[in-house]
Coordinates of C-alpha atoms in Angstrom, one line a residue:
X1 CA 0.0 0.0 0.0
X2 CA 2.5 2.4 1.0
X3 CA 4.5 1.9 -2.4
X4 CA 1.5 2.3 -4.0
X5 CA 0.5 5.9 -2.4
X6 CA 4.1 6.8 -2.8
X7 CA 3.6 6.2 -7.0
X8 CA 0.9 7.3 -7.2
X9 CA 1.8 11.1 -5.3
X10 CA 4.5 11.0 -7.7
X11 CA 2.5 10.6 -10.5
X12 CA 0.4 13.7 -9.3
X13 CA 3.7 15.5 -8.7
X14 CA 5.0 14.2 -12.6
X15 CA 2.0 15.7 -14.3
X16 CA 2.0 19.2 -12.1
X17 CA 5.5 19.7 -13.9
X18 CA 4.6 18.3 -17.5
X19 CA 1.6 21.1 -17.1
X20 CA 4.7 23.9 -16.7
X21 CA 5.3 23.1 -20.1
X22 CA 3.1 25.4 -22.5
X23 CA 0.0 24.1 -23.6
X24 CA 0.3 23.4 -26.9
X25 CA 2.9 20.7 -26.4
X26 CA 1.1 19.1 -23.2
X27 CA -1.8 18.4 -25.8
X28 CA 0.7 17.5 -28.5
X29 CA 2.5 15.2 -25.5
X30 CA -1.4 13.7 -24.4
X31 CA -2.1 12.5 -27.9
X32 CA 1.7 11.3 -28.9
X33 CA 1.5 9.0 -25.4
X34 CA -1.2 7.4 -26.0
X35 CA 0.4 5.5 -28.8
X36 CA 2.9 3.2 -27.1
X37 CA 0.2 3.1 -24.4
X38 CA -2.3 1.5 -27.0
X39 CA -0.1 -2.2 -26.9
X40 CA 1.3 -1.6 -23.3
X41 CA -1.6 -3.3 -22.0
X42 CA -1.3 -5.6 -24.2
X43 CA 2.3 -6.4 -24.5
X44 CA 3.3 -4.8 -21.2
X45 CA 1.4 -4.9 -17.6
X46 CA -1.3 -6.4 -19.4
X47 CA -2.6 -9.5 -21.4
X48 CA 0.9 -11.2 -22.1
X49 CA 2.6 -10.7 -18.7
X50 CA -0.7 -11.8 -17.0
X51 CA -1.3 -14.5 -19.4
X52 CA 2.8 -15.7 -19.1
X53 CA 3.2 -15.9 -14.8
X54 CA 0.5 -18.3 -14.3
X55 CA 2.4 -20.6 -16.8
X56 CA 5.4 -20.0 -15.5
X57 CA 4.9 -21.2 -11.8
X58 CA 3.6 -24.3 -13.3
X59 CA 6.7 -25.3 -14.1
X60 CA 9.8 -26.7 -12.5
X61 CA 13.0 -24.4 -12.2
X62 CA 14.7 -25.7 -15.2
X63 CA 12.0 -25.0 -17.7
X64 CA 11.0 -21.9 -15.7
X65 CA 14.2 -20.5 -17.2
X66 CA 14.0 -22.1 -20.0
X67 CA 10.5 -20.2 -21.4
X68 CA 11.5 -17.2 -19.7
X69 CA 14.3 -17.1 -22.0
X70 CA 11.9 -17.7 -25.1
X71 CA 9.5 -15.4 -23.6
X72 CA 11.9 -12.4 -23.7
X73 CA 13.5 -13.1 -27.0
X74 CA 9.8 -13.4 -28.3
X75 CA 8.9 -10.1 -26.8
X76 CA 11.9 -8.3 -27.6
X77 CA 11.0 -9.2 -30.9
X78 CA 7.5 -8.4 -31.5
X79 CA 8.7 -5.0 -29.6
X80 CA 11.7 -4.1 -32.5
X81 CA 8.9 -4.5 -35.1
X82 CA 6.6 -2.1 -32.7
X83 CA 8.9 -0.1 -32.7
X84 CA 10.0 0.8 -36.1
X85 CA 6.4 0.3 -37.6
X86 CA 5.3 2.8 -34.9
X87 CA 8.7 5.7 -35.6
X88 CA 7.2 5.1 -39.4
X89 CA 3.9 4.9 -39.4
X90 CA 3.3 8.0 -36.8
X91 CA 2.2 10.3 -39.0
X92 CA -1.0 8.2 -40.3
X93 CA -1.1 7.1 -36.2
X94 CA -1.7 10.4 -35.0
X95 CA -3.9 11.5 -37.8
X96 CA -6.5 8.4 -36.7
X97 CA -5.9 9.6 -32.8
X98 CA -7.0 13.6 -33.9
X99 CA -9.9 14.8 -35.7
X100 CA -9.7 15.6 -39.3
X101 CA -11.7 19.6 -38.6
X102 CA -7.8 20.9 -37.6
X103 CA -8.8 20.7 -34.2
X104 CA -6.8 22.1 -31.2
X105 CA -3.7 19.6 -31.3
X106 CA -0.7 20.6 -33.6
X107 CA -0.1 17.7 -36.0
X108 CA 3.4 18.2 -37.0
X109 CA 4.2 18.5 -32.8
X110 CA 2.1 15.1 -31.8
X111 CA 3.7 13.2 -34.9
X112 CA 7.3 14.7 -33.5
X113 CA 6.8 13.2 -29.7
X114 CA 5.3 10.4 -30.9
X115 CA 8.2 9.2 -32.4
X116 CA 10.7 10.3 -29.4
X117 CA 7.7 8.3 -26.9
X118 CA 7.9 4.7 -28.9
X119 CA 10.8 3.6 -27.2
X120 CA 8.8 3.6 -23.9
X121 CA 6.8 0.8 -25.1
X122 CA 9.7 -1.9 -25.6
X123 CA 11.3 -0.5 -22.3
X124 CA 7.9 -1.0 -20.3
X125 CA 7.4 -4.2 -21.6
X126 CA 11.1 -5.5 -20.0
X127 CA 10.6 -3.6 -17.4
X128 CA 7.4 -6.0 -16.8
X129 CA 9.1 -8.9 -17.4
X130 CA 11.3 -8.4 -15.1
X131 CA 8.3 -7.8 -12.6
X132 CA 7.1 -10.7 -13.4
X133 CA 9.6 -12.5 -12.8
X134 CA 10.3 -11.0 -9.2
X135 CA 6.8 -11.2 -8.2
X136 CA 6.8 -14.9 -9.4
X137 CA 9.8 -15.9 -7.4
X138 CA 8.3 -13.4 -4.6
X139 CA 10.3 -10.6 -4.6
X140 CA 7.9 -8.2 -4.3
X141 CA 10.0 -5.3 -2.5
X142 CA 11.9 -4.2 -4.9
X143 CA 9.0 -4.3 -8.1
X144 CA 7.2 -2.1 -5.8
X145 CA 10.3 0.2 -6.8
X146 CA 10.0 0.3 -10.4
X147 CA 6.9 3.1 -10.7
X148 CA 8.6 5.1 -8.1
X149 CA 11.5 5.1 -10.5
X150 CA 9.7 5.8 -13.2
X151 CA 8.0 9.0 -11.8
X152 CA 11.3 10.0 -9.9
X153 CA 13.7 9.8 -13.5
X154 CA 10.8 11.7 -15.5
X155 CA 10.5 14.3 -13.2
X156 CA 14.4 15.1 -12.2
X157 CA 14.9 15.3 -16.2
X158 CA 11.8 17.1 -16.8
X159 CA 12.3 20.0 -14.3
X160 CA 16.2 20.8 -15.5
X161 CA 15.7 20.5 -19.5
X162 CA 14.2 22.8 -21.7
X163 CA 10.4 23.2 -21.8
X164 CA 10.7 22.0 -25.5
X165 CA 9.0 19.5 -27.3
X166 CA 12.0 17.5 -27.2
X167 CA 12.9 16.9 -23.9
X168 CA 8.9 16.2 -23.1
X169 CA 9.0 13.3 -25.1
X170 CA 12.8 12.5 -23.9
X171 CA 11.4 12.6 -20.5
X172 CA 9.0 10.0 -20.8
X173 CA 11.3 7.9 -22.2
X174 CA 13.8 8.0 -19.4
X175 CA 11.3 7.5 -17.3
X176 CA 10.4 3.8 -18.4
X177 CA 14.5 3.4 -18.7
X178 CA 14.5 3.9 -14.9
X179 CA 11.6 1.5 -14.0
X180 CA 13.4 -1.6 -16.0
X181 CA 17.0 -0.1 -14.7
X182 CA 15.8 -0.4 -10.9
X183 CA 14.9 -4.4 -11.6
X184 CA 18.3 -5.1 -12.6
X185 CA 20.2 -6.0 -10.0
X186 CA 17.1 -7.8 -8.5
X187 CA 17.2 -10.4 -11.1
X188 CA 20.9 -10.9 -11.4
X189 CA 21.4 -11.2 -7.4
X190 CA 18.3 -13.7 -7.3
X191 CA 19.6 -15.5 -10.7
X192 CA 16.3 -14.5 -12.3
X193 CA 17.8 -12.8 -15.7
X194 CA 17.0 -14.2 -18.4
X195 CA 18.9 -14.5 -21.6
X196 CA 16.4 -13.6 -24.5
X197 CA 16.2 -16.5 -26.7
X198 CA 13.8 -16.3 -30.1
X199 CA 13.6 -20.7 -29.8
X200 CA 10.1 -21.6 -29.7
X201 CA 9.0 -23.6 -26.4
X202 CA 6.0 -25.1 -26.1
X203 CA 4.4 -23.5 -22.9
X204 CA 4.8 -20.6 -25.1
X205 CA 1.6 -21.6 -27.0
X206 CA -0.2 -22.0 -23.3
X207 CA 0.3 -18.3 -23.2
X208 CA -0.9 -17.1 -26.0
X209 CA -4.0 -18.9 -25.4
X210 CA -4.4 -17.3 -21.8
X211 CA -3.8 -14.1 -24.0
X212 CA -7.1 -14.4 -25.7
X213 CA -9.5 -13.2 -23.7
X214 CA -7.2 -10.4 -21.9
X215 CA -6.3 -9.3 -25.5
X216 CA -10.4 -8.8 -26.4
X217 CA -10.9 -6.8 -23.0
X218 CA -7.9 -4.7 -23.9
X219 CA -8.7 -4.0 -27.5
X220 CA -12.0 -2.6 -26.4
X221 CA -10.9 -0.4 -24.0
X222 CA -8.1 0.9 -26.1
X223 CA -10.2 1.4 -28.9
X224 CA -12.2 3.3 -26.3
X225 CA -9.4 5.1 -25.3
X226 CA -8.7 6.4 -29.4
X227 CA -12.7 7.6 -29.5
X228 CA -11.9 9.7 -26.7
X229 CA -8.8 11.4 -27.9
X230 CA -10.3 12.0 -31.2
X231 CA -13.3 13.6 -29.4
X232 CA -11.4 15.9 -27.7
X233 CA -9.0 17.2 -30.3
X234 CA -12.4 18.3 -32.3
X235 CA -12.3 22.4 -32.9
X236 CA -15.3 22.1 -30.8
X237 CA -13.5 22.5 -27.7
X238 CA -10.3 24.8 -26.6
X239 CA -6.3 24.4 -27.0
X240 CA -6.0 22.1 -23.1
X241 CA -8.5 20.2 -23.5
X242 CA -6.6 17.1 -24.0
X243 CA -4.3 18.1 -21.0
X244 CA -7.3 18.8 -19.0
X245 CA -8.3 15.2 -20.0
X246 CA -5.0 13.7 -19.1
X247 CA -5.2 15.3 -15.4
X248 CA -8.4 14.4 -14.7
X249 CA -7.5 11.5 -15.8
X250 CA -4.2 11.1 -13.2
X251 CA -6.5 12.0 -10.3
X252 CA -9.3 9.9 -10.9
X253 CA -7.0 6.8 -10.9
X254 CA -5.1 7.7 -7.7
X255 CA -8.8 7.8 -6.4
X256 CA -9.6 4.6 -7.5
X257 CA -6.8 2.6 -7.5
X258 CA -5.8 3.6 -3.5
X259 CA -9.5 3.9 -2.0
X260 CA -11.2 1.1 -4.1
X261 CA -8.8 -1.1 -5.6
X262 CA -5.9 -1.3 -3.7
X263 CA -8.2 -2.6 0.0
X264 CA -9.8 -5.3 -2.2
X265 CA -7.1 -6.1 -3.4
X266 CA -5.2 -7.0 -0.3
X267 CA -8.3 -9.7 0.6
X268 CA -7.2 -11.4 -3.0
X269 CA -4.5 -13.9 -1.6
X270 CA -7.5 -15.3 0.9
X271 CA -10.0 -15.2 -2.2
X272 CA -7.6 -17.5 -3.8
X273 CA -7.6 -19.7 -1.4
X274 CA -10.9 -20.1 -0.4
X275 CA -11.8 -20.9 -4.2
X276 CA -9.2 -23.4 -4.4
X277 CA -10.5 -25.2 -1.2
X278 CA -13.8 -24.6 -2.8
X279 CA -15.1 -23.3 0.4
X280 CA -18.0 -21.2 -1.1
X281 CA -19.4 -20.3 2.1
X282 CA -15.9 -18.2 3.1
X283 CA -16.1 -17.1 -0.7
X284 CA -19.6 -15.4 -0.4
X285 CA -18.1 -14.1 3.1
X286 CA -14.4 -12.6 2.1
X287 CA -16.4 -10.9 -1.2
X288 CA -19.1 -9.0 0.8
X289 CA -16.2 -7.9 3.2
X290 CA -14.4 -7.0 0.2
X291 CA -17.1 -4.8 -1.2
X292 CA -18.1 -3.7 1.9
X293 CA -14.7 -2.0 2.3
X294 CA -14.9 -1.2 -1.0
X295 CA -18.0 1.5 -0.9
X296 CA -17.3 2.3 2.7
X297 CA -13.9 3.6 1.9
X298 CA -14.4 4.6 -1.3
X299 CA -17.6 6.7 -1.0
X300 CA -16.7 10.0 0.5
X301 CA -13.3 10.2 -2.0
X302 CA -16.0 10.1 -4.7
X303 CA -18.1 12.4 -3.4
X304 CA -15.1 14.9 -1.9
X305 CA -13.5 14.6 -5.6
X306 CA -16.6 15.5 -7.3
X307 CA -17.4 18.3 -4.7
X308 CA -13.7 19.9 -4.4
X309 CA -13.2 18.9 -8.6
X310 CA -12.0 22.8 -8.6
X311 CA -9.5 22.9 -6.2
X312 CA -8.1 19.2 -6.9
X313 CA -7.6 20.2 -10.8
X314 CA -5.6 23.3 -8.6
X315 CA -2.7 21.6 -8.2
X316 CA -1.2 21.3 -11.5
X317 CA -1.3 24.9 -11.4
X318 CA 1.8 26.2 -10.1
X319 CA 1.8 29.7 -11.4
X320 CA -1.2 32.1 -11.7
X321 CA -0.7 32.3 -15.9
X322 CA -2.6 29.2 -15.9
X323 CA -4.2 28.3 -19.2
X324 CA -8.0 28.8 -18.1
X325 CA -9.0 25.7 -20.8
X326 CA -7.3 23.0 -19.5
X327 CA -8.8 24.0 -16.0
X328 CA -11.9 24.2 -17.1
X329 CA -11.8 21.1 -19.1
X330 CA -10.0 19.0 -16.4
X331 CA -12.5 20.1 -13.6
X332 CA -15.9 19.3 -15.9
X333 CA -14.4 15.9 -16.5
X334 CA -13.4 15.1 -13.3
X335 CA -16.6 16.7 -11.7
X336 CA -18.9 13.7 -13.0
X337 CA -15.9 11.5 -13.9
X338 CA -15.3 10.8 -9.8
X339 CA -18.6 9.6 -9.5
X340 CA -17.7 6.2 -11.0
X341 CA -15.0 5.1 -8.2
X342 CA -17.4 3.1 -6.0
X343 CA -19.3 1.1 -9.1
X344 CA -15.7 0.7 -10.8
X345 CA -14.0 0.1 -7.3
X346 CA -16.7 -2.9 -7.1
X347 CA -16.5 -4.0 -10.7
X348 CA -12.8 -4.5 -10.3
X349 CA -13.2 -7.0 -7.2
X350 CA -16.1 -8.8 -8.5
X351 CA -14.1 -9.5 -12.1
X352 CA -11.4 -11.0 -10.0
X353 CA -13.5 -13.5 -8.5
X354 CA -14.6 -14.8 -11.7
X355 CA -11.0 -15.3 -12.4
X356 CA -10.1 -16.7 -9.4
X357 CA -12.9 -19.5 -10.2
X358 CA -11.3 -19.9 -13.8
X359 CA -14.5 -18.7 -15.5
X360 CA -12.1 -16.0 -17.6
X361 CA -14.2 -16.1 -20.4
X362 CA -17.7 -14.0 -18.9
X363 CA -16.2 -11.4 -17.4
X364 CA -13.8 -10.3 -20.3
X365 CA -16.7 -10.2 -22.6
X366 CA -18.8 -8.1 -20.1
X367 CA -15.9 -5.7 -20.0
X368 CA -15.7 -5.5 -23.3
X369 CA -19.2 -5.0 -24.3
X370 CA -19.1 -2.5 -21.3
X371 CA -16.3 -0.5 -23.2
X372 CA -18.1 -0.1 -26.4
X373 CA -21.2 0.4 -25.2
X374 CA -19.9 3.5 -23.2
X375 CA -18.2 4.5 -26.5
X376 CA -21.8 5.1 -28.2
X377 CA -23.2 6.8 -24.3
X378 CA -20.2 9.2 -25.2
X379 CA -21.2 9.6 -28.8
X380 CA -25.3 10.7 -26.8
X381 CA -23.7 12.4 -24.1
X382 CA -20.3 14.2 -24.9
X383 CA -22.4 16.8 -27.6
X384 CA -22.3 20.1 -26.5
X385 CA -26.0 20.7 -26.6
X386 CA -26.4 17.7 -24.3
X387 CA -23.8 17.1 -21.6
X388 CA -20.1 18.2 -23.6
X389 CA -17.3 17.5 -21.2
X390 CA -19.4 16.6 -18.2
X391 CA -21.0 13.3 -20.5
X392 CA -17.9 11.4 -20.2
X393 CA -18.4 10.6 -16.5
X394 CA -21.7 10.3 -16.5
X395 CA -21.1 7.4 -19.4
X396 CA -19.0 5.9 -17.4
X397 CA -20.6 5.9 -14.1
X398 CA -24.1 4.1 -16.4
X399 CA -21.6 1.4 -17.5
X400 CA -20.1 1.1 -14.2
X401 CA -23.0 0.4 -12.3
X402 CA -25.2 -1.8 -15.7
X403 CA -21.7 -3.8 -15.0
X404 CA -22.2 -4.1 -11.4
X405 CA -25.4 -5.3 -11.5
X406 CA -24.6 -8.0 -14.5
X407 CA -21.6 -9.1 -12.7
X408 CA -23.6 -9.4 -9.5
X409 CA -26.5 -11.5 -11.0
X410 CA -23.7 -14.0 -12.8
X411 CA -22.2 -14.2 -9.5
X412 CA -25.0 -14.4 -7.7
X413 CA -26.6 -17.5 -10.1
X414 CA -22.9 -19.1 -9.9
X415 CA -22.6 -19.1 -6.4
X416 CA -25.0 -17.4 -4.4
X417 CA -24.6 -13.7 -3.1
X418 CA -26.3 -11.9 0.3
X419 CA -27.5 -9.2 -2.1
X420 CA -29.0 -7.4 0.6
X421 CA -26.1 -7.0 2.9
X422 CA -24.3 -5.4 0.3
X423 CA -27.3 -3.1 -0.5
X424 CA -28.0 -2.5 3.0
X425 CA -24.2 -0.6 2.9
X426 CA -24.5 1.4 0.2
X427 CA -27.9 3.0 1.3
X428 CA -25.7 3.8 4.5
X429 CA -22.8 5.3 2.9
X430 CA -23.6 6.4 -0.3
X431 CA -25.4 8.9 1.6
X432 CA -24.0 9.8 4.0
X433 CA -20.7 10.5 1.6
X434 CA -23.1 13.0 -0.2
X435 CA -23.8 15.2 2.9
X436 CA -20.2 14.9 3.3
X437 CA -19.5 16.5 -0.1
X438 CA -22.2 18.8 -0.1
X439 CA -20.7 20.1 3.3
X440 CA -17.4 20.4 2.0
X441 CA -18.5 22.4 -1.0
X442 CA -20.3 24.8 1.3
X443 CA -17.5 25.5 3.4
X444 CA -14.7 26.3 0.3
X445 CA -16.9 29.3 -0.6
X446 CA -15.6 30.8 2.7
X447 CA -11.8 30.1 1.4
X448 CA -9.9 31.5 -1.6
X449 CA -10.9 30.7 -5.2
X450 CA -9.3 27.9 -6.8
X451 CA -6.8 27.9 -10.0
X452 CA -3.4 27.9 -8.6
X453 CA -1.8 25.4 -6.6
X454 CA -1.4 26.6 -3.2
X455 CA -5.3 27.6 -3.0
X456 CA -6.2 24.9 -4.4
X457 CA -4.2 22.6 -1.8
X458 CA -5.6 24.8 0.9
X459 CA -9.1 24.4 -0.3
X460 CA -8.6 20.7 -1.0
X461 CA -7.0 20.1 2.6
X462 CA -9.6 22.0 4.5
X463 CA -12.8 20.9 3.0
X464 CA -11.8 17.7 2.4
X465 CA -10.7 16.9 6.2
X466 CA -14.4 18.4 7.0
X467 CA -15.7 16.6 5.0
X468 CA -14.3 13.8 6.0
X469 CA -14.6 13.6 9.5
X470 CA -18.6 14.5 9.3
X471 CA -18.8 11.6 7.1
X472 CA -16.7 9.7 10.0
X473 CA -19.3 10.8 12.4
X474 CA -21.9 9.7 10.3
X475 CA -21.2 6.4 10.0
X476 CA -20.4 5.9 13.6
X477 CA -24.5 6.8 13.9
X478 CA -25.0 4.8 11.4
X479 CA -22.6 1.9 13.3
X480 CA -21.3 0.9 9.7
X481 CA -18.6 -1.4 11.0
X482 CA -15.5 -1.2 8.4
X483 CA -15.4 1.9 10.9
X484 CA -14.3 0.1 13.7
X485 CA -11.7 -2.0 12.0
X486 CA -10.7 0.9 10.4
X487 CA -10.2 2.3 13.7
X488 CA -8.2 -0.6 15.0
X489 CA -5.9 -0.5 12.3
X490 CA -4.9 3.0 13.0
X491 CA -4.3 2.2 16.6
X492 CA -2.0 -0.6 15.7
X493 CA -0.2 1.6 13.3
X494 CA 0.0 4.4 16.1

């Protein structure tokens, strides 16, 4: 957890000085990074590493090394190809990731970065390799390591070069040199290193099936991921808006991934285990306490986020020449776009128990159904005589919660679900999270206006703690009990 809050602050921290840079290359920068990050989920953190580890423990030591070997020859390969089709092919690239009415993203400037960001793609794939490899053999300290480098290496080069184009895209780069660097001598003191071999080895075709369904899920949120940049380059909205995007975007996954993600995620290893004991009773149990913790925690950062979206989007301010689009864009986004943490929080549990069950196959097509079915709520929603910028959270908080309640009823048919324990929870904190928020926005109207970083921290720190504690004290009336364990835990820790 705590190496996960430290990444994640740094990640805040990296994006605060990428927004020093002038706007017109921060959009330029939004759209160019999105390229590499169209097959990093794929190739990278995503569908292959996740599809290769569980293969890989299967075996004995000998042919452990022997496909990991394969594995990174394979990869390095596929990755040289990416590589140079991606340097060529930017220009065409970029012209499918921007709309064709000449838009508020420089062409020539995306195409430019783009081709200084591929490299990031083959590091980051190593770099999870590597990862996997660690977290295989249980080495999990110093994986936790690589992000932090990552963040630490972009922002030390980004803060001394140039505010150029150049160094922007450089920056990235060195970035995802850091996060496989900082493995290194990991692998070699533990004897994990493998050396990349392009002979084919049969477990290698295990993977690639485990890659299938991953792949589909992936596909269709990437392709979800190119509707939206296109959207936003349109004429129809101001030079930041991609920026504005990109830091909504940063703060609404340090939301979800430390206040919904990360505490389900640490009741996993016991999820496992009851599945493989086929203990359903302590299943049903550990996944109500999962979700439980899930809404409880996650509630009042939704609520807070939406309610403070102004002074949050504050802090990637640091001057007061701020460009007054990207705020604006960033904070309508953001606004509705919070609003999704607790169904998403829940959605990203439940899929894990499927998994943990081996039925991959239903919740990778829900997901992916999910994702393109948002894509047409965007194409309703986004217009400017309906919702504009505000429409992309409410999308995603309909497709959030549709998912919740399909997931739910599979899981529910499957292996039986208390429903109404879970439903009982949210009518307590989903609530009371609301007055929370709707206290905390009353109370930054009596501090200074937001749109520069230290008003908005002020702001954010104030209100929020408010906020916070009332929704404390409500749910100690209420006697919602993740309060007490909460409670407990902080006393240990103290």
């Amino acid at each position: 957890m705590a190496g996960t809050l430290g990444s994640r602050l740094l990640g805040v921290v990296r994006q605060l000085v990428i927004n020093a840079f002038p706007t017109a290359l921060t959009d330029a920068f939004a759209v160019a990074s999105r390229v590499p990050n169209l097959f990093r989920e794929l190739l990278a953190e995503g569908a292959l590493v996740n599809s290769f580890i569980p293969v890989y423990k299967s075996l004995d030591a000998e042919e452990r090394a022997q496909l990991a070997r394969s594995f990174t020859g394979v990869l390095i390969a596929i990755n040289v190809v990416l590589l140079g089709l991606g340097i060529w092919a930017a220009p065409w690239i970029v012209s499918v990731l921007i709309s064709t009415d000449g838009g508020n993203v420089d062409y020539d400037t995306a195409v430019y970065i783009t081709r200084l960001v591929m490299p990031f793609l083959s590091l980051i794939s190593l770099s999870s390799i590597a990862m996997g490899l660690l977290n295989a053999d249980e080495h999990f300290k110093e994986t936790s390591l690589a992000p932090i480098a990552f963040n630490l290496a972009s922002i030390a080069l980004l803060l001394l070069a140039p505010h150029t184009a150049t160094w922007l895209g450089i920056g990235w780069t060195v970035g995802g040199l850091a996060q496989l660097l900082v493995q290194l001598p990991a692998l070699m003191r533990h004897r994990l290193m493998p050396r990349p071999s392009l002979r084919w080895h049969p477990q290698l075709g295990r993977v690639l099936l485990l890659m299938a369904p991953f792949a589909l899920t992936t596909s269709s949120r990437q392709f979800l991921n190119v509707v939206v940049t296109r959207f936003l380059s349109s004429g129809a909205f101001p030079a930041g808006t991609q920026t504005g995007y990109l830091n909504a975007e940063v703060l609404f996954q340090m939301g979800l991934g430390l206040f919904a993600v990360s505490p389900a995620l640490a009741l996993y290893p016991r999820l496992a285990t009851f599945g493989a004991a086929k203990d359903w009773d302590g299943f049903r149990q550990l996944t109500v306490q999962a979700l439980r913790m899930i809404a409880f925690v996650a509630a009042p950062v939704s609520a807070l986020l939406v309610a403070l979206a102004p002074f949050a989007m504050s802090v990637f301010n640091i001057g007061s020449g701020y460009d007054p689009g990207k705020f604006s864009a960033g904070t309508q986004i953001l606004t509705t776009w919070a609003l999704g943490i607790v169904p998403w929080g829940i959605n990203a549990f439940l899929v894990r128990t499927f998994y943990v069950r081996e039925r991959t196959l239903e919740p990778v097509i829900i997901s992916a159904v999910s994702f393109l079915l948002e894509v047409g709520l965007y194409a309703l929603l986004t217009r400017p005589e309906v919702l504009g910028l505000y429409g992309f959270g409410v999308s995603s908080l309909i497709m959030g919660v549709l998912t919740n309640v399909v997931l739910l009823g599979l899981y529910h048919r499957q292996v039986g679900f208390p429903l109404r324990e879970l439903l009982v929870q949210l009518v307590r904190v989903l609530p009371a999270a609301a007055l929370a928020g709707l206290a905390a926005a009353q109370l930054v109207r009596l501090l200074p206006a937001p749109g520069t970083l230290l008003p908005g921290l002020l702001g954010f720190a104030v209100a929020g703690a408010a906020g916070m504690a009332l929704y404390l004290a409500l749910a100690f009336v209420l006697r919602v009990r993740e309060l007490k364990s909460l409670l407990s835990r902080v006393r240990r820790a103290a």
